[in-house]
Every structure is written in C-alpha cells, then in structure tokens.
PDB file of N, CA and C in Angstrom:
ATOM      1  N   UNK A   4      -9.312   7.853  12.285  1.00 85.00           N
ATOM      2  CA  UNK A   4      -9.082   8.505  11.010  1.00 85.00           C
ATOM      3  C   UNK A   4     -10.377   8.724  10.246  1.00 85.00           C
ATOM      4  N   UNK A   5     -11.071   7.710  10.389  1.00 81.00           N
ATOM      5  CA  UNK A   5     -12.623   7.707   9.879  1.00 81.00           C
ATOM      6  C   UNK A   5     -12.892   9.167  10.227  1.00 81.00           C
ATOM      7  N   UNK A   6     -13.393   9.106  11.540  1.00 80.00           N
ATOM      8  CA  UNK A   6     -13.904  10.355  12.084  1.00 80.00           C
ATOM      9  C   UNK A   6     -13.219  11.737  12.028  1.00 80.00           C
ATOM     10  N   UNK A   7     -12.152  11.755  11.813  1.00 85.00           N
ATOM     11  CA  UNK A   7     -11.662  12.675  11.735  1.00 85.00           C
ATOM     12  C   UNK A   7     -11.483  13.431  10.096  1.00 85.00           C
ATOM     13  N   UNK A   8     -11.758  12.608   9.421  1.00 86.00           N
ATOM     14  CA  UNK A   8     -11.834  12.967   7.831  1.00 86.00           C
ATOM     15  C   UNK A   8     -13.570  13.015   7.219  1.00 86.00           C
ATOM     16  N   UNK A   9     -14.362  13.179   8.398  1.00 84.00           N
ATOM     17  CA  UNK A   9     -15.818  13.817   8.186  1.00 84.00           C
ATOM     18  C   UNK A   9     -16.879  12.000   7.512  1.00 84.00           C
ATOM     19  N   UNK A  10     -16.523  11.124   8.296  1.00 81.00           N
ATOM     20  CA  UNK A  10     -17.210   9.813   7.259  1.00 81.00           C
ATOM     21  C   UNK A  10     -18.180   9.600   8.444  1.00 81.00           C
ATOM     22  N   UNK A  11     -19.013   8.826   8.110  1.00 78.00           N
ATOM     23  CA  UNK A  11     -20.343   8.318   9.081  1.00 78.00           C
ATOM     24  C   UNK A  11     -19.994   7.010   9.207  1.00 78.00           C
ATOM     25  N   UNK A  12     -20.114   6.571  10.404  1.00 77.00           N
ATOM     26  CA  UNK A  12     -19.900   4.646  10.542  1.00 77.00           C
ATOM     27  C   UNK A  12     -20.470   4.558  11.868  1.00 77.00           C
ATOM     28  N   UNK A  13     -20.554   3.322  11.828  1.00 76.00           N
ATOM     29  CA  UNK A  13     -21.823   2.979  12.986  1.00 76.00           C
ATOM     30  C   UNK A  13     -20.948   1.628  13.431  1.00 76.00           C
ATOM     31  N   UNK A  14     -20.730   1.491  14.475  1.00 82.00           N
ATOM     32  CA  UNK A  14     -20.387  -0.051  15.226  1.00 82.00           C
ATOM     33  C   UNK A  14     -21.386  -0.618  15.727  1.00 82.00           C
ATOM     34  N   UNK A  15     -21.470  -2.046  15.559  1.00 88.00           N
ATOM     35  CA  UNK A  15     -22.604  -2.716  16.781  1.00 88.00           C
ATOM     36  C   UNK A  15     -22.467  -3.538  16.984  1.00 88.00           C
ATOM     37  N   UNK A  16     -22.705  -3.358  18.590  1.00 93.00           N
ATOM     38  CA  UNK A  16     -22.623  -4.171  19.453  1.00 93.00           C
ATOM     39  C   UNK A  16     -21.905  -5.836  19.394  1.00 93.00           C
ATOM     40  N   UNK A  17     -21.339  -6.503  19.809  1.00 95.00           N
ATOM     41  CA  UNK A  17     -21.056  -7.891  19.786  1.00 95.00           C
ATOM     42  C   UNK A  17     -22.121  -8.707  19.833  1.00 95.00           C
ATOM     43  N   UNK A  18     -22.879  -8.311  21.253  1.00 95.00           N
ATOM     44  CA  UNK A  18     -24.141  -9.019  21.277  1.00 95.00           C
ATOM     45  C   UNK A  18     -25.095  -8.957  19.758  1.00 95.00           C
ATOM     46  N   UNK A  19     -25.234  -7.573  19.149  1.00 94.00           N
ATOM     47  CA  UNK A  19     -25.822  -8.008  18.476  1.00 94.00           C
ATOM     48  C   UNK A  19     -26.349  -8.896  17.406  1.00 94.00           C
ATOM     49  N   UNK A  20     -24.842  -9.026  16.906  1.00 96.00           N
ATOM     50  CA  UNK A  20     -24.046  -9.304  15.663  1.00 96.00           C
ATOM     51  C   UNK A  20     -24.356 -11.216  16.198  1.00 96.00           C
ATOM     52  N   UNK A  21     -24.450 -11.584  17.729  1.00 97.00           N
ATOM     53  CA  UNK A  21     -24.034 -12.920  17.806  1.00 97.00           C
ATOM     54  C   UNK A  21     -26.250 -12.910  18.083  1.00 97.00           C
ATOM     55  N   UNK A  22     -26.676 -12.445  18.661  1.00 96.00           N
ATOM     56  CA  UNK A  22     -27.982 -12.821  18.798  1.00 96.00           C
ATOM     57  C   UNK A  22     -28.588 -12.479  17.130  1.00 96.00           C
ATOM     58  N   UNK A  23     -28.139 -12.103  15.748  1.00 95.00           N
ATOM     59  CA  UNK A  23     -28.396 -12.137  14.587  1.00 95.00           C
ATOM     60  C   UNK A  23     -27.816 -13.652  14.096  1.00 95.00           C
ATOM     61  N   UNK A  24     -26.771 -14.104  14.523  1.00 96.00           N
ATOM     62  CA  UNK A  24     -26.358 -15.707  14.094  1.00 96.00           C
ATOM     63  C   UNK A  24     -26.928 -16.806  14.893  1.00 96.00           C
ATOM     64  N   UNK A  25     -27.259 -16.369  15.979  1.00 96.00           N
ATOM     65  CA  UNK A  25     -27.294 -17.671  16.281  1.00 96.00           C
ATOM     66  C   UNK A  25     -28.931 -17.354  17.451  1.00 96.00           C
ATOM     67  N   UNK A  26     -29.242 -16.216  17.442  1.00 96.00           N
ATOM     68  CA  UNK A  26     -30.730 -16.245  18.595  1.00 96.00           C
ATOM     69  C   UNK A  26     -30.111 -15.621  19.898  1.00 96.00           C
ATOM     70  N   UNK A  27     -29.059 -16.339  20.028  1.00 97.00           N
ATOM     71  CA  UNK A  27     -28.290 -15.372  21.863  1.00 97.00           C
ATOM     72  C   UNK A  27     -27.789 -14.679  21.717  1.00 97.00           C
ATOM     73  N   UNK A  28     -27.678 -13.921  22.807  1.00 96.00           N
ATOM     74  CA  UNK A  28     -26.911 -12.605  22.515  1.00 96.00           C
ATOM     75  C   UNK A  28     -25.530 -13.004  23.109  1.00 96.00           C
ATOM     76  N   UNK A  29     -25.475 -13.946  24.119  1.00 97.00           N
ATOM     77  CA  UNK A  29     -24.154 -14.305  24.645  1.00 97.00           C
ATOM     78  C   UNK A  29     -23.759 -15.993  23.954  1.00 97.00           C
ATOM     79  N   UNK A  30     -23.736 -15.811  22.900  1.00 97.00           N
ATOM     80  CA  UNK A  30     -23.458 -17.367  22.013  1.00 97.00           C
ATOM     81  C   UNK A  30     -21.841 -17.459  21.858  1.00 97.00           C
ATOM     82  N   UNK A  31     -21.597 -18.641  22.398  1.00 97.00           N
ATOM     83  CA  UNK A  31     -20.329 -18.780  22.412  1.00 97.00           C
ATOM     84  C   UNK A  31     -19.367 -18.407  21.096  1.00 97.00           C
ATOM     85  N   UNK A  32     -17.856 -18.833  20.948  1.00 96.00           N
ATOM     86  CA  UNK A  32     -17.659 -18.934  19.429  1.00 96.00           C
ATOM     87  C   UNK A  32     -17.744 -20.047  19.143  1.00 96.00           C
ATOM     88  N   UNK A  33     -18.113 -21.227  19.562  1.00 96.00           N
ATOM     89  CA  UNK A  33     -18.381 -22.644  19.324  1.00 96.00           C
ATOM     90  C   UNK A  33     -19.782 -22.833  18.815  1.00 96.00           C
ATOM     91  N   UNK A  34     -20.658 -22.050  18.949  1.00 97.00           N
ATOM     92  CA  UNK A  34     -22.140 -21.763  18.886  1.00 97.00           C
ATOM     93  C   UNK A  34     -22.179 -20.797  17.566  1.00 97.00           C
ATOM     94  N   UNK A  35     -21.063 -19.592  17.480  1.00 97.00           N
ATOM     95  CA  UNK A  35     -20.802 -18.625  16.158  1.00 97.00           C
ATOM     96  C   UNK A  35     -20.487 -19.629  15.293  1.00 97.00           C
ATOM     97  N   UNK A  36     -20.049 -20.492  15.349  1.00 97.00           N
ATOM     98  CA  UNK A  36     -18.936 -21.414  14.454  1.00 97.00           C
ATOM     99  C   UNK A  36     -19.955 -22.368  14.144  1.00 97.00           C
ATOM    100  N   UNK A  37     -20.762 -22.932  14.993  1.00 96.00           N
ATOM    101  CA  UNK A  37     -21.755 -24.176  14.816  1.00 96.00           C
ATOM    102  C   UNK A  37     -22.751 -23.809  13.610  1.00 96.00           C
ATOM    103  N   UNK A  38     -23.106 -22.513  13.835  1.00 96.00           N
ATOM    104  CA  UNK A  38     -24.629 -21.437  13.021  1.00 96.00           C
ATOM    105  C   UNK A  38     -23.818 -21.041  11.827  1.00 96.00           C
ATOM    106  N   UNK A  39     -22.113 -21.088  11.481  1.00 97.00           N
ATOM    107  CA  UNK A  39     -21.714 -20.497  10.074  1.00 97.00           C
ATOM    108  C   UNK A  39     -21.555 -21.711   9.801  1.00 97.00           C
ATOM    109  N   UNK A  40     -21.101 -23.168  10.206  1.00 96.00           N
ATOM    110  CA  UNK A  40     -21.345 -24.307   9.644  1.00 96.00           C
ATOM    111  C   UNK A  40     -22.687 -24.034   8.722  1.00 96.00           C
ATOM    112  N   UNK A  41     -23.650 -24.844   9.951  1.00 96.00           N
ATOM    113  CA  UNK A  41     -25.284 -25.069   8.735  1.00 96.00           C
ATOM    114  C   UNK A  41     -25.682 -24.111   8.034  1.00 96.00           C
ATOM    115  N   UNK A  42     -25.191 -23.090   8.071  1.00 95.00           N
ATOM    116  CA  UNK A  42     -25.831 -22.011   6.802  1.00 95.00           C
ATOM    117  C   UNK A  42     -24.868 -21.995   5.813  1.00 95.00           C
ATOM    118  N   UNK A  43     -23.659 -22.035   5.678  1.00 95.00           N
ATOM    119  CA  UNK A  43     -22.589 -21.645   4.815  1.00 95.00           C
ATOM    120  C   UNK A  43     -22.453 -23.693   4.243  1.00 95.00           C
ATOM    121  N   UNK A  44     -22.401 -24.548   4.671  1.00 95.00           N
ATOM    122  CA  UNK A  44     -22.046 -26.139   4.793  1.00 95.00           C
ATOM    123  C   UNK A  44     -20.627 -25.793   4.381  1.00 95.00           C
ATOM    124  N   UNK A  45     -19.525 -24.854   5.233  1.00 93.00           N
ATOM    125  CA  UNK A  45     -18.118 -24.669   4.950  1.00 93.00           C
ATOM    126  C   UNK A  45     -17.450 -25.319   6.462  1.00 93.00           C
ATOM    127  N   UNK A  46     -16.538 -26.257   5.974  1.00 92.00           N
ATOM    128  CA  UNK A  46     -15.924 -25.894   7.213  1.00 92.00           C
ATOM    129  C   UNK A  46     -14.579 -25.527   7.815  1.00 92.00           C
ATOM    130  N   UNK A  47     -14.260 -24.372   7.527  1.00 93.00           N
ATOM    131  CA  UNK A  47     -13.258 -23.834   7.461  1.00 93.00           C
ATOM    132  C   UNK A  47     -11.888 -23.646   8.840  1.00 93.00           C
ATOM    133  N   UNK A  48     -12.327 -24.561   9.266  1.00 93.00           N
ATOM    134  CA  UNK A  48     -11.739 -25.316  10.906  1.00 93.00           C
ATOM    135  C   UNK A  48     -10.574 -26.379   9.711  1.00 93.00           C
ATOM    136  N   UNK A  49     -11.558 -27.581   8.630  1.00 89.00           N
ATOM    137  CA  UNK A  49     -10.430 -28.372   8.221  1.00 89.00           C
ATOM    138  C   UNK A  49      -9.566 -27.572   7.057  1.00 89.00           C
ATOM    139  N   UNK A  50      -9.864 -25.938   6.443  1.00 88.00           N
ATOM    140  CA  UNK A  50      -9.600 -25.487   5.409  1.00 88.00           C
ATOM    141  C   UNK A  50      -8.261 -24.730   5.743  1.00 88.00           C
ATOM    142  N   UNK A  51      -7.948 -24.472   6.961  1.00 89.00           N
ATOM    143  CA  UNK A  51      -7.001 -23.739   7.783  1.00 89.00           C
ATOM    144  C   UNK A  51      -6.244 -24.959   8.111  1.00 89.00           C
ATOM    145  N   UNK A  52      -6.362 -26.452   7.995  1.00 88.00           N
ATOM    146  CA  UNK A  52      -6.082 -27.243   8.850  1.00 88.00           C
ATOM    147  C   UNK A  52      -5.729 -26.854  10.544  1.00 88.00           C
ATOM    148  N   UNK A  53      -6.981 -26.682  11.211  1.00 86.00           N
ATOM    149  CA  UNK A  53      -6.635 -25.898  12.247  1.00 86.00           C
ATOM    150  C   UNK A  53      -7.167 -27.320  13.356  1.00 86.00           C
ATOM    151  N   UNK A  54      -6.523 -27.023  14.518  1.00 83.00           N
ATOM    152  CA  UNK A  54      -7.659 -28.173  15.371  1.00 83.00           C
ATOM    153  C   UNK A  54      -8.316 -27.058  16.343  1.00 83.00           C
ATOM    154  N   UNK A  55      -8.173 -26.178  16.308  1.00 85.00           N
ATOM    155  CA  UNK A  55      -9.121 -25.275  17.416  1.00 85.00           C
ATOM    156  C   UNK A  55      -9.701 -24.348  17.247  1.00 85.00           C
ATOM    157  N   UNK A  56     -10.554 -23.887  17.527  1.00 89.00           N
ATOM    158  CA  UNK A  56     -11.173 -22.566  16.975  1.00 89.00           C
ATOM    159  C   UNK A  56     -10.563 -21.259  17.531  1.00 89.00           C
ATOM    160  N   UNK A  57      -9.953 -20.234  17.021  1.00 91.00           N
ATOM    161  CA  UNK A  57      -9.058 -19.224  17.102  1.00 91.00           C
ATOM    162  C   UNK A  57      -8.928 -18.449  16.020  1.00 91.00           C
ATOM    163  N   UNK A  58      -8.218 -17.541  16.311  1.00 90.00           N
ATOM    164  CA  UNK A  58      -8.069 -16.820  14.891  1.00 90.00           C
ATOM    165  C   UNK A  58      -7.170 -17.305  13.848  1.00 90.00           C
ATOM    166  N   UNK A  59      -7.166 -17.375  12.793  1.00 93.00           N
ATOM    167  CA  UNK A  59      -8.098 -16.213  11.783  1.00 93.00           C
ATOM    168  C   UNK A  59      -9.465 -16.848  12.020  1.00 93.00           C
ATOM    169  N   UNK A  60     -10.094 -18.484  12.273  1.00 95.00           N
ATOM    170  CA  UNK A  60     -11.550 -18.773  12.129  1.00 95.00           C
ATOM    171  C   UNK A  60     -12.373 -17.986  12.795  1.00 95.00           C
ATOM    172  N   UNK A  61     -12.267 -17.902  13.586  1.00 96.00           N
ATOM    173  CA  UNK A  61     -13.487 -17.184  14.578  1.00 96.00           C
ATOM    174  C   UNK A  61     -13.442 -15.524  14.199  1.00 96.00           C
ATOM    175  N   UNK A  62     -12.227 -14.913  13.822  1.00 96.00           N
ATOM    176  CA  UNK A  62     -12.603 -13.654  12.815  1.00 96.00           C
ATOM    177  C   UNK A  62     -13.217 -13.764  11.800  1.00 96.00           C
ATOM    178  N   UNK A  63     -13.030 -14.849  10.715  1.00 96.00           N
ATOM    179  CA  UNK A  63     -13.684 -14.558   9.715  1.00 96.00           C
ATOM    180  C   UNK A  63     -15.260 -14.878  10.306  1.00 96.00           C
ATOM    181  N   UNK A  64     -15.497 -15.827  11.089  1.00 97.00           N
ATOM    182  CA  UNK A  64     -17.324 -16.023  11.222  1.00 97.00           C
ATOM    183  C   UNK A  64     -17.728 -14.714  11.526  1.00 97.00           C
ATOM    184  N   UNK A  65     -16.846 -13.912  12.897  1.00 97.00           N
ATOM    185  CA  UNK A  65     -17.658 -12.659  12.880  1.00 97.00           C
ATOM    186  C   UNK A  65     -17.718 -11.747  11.638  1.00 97.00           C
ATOM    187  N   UNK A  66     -16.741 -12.041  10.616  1.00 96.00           N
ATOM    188  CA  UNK A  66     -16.976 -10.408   9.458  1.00 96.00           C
ATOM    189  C   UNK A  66     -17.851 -11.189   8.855  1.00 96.00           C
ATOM    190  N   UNK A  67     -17.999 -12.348   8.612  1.00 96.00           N
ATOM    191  CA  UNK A  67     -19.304 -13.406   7.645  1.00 96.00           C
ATOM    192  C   UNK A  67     -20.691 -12.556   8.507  1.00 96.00           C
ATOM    193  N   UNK A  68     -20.561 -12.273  10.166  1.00 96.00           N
ATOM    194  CA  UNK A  68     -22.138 -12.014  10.085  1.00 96.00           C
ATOM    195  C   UNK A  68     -21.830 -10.700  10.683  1.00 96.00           C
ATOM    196  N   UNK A  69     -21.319 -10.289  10.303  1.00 94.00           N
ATOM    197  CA  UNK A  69     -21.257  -8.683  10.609  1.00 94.00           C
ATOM    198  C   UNK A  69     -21.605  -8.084   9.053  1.00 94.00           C
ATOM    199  N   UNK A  70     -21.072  -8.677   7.825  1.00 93.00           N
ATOM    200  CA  UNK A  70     -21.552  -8.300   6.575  1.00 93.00           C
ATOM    201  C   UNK A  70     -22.982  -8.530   6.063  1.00 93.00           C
ATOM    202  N   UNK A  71     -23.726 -10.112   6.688  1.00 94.00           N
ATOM    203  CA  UNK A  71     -24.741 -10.562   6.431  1.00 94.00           C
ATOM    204  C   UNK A  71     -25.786  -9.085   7.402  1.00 94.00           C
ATOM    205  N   UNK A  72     -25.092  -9.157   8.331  1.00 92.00           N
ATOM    206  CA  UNK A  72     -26.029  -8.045   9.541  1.00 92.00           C
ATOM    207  C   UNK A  72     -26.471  -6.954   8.751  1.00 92.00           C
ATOM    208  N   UNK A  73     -24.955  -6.392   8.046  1.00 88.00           N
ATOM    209  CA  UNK A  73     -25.503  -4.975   7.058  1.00 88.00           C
ATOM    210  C   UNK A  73     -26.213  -4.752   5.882  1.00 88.00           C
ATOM    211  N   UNK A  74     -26.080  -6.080   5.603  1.00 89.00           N
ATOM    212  CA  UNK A  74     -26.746  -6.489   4.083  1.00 89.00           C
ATOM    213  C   UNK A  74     -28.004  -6.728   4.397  1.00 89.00           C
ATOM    214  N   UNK A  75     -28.409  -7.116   5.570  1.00 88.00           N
ATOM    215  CA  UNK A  75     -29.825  -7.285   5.887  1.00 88.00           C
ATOM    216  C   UNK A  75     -30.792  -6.152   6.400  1.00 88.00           C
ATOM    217  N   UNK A  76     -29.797  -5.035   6.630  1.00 84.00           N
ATOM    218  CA  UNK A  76     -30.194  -4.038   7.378  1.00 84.00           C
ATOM    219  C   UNK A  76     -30.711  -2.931   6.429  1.00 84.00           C
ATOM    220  N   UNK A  77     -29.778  -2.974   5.699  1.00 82.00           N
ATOM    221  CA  UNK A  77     -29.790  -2.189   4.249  1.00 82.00           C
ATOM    222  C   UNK A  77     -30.574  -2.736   3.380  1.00 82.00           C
ATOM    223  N   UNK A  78     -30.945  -4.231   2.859  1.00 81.00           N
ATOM    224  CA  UNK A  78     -31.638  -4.334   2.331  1.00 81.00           C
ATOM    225  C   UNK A  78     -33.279  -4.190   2.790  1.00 81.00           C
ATOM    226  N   UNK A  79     -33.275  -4.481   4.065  1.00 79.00           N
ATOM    227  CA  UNK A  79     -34.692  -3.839   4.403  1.00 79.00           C
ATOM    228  C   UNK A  79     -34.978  -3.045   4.804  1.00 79.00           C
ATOM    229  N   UNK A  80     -33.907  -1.816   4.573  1.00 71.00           N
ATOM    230  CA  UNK A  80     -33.984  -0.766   4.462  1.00 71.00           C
ATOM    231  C   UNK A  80     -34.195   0.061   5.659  1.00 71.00           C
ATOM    232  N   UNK A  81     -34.099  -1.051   6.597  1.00 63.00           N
ATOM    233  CA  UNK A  81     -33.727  -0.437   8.572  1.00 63.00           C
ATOM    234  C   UNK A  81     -32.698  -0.153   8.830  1.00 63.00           C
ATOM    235  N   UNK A  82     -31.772   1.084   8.946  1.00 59.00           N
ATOM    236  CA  UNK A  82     -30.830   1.068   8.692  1.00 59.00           C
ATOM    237  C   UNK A  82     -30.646   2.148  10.142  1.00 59.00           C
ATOM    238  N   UNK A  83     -32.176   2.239  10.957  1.00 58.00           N
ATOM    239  CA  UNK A  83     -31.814   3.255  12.037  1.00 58.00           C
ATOM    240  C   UNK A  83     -31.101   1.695  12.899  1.00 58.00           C
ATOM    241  N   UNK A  84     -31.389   0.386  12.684  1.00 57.00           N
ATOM    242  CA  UNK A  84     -31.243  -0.524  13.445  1.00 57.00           C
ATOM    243  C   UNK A  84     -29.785  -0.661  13.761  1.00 57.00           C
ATOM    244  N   UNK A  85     -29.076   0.199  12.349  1.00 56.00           N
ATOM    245  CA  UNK A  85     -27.662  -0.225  12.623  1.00 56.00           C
ATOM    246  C   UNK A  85     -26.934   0.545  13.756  1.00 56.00           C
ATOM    247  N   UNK A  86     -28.118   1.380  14.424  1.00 49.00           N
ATOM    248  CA  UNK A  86     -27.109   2.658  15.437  1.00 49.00           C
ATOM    249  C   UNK A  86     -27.641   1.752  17.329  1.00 49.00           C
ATOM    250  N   UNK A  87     -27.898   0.472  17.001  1.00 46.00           N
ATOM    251  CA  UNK A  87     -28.074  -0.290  18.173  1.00 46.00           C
ATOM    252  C   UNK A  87     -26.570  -0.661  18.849  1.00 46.00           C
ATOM    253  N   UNK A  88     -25.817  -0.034  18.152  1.00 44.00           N
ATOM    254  CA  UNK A  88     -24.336  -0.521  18.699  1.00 44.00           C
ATOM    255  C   UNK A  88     -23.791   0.691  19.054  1.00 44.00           C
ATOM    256  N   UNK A  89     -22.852   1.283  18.845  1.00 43.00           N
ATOM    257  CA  UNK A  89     -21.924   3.120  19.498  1.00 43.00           C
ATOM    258  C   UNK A  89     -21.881   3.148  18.079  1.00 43.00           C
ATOM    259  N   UNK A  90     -22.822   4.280  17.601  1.00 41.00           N
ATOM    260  CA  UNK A  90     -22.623   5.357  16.814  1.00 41.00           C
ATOM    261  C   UNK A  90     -21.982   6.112  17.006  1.00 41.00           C
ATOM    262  N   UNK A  91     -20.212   6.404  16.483  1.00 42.00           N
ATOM    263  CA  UNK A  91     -19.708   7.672  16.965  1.00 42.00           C
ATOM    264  C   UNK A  91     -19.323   8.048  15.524  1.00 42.00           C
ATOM    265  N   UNK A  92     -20.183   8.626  14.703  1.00 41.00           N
ATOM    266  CA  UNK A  92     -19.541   8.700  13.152  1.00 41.00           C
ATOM    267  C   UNK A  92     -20.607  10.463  13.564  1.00 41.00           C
ATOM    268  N   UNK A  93     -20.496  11.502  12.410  1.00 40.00           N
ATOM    269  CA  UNK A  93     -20.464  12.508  12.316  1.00 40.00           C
ATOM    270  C   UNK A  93     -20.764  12.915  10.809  1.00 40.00           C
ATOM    271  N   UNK A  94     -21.974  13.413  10.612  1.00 42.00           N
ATOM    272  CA  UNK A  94     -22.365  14.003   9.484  1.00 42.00           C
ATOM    273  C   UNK A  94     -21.204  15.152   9.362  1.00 42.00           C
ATOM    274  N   UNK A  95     -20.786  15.382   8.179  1.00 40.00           N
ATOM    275  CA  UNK A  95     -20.131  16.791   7.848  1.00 40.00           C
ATOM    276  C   UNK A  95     -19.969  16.981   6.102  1.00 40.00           C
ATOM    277  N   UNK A  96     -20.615  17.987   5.862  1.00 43.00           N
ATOM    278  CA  UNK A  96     -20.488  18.140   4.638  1.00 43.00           C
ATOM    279  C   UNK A  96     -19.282  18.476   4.015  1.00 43.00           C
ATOM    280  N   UNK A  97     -18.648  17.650   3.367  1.00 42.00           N
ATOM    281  CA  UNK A  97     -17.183  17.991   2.957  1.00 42.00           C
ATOM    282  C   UNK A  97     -16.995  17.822   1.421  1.00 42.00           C
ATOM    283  N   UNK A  98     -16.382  19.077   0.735  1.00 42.00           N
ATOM    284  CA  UNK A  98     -16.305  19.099  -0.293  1.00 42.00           C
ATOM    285  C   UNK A  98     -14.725  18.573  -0.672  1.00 42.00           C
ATOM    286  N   UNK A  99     -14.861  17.613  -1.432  1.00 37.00           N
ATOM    287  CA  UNK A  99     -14.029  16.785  -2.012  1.00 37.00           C
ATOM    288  C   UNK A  99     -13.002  17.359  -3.187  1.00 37.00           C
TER     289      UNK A  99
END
C-alpha cells in the first residue's frame, strides 16, 4: 500500500539491524536481548512475566534497534546508509 500510494521507505536488512546491536551480523536473539539489557538496564523478559524469549520480547528488541538504527542514521545525516537493506520505495511527485 506504501508503494502503491507514491511514499519512499527503505527496509534493512536483519543482519544489519543485529550487527548495529550487538557487532554480529548473525547475533542470536539471546545476544539481541543480552545488548537491549545493558543499554536500556530493562528487563522486559520479568515485565511480560515471560520465562522465554519469544514474542512480543524479541519484537519489541528488534523495533528498539531498528528505531535507534534510524535515529542514528538520520541524525548523522547518512541516510544513503539506510538503502543497505531492499530499497523498494519510489519517488513520485504527488499532489495531495
């Protein structure tokens, strides 16, 4: 629907998003989960009362560094960095 209503968006990569949290590009979600511990000191494993890591936890760590990813990207103003994943978004000038 994005694309089809003329918007620009950029996806990236898994790897990337996990070698920005944690250094690897193939980091487990036990390793995603370990790296939003010590930076965030949340631990949202006992906040779910959950005993395993699954969803919703392991979704929210990825949108935690999928937002930090864009906020970092944008704020330093590298923002060709964000087309390291499938760019399939489409300039179109559309009058509103």
């Amino acid at each position: 629907l994005l694309w089809k209503n003329g918007y620009n968006f950029s996806t990236v990569a898994p790897t990337v998003i996990k070698k920005y949290a944690t250094g690897k590009g193939n980091a487990s979600k036990e390793k995603m989960y370990e790296a939003f511990r010590e930076l965030t000191r949340l631990d949202i494993v006992d906040l779910y009362c959950s005993k395993s890591l699954g969803s919703p936890i392991t979704d929210i760590v990825d949108s935690y560094y999928i937002a930090m990813y864009m906020r970092d990207s944008i704020e330093n103003n590298d923002t060709g960095k964000l087309n390291r994943g499938t760019n399939i978004g489409r300039k179109i000038d559309k009058k509103l």
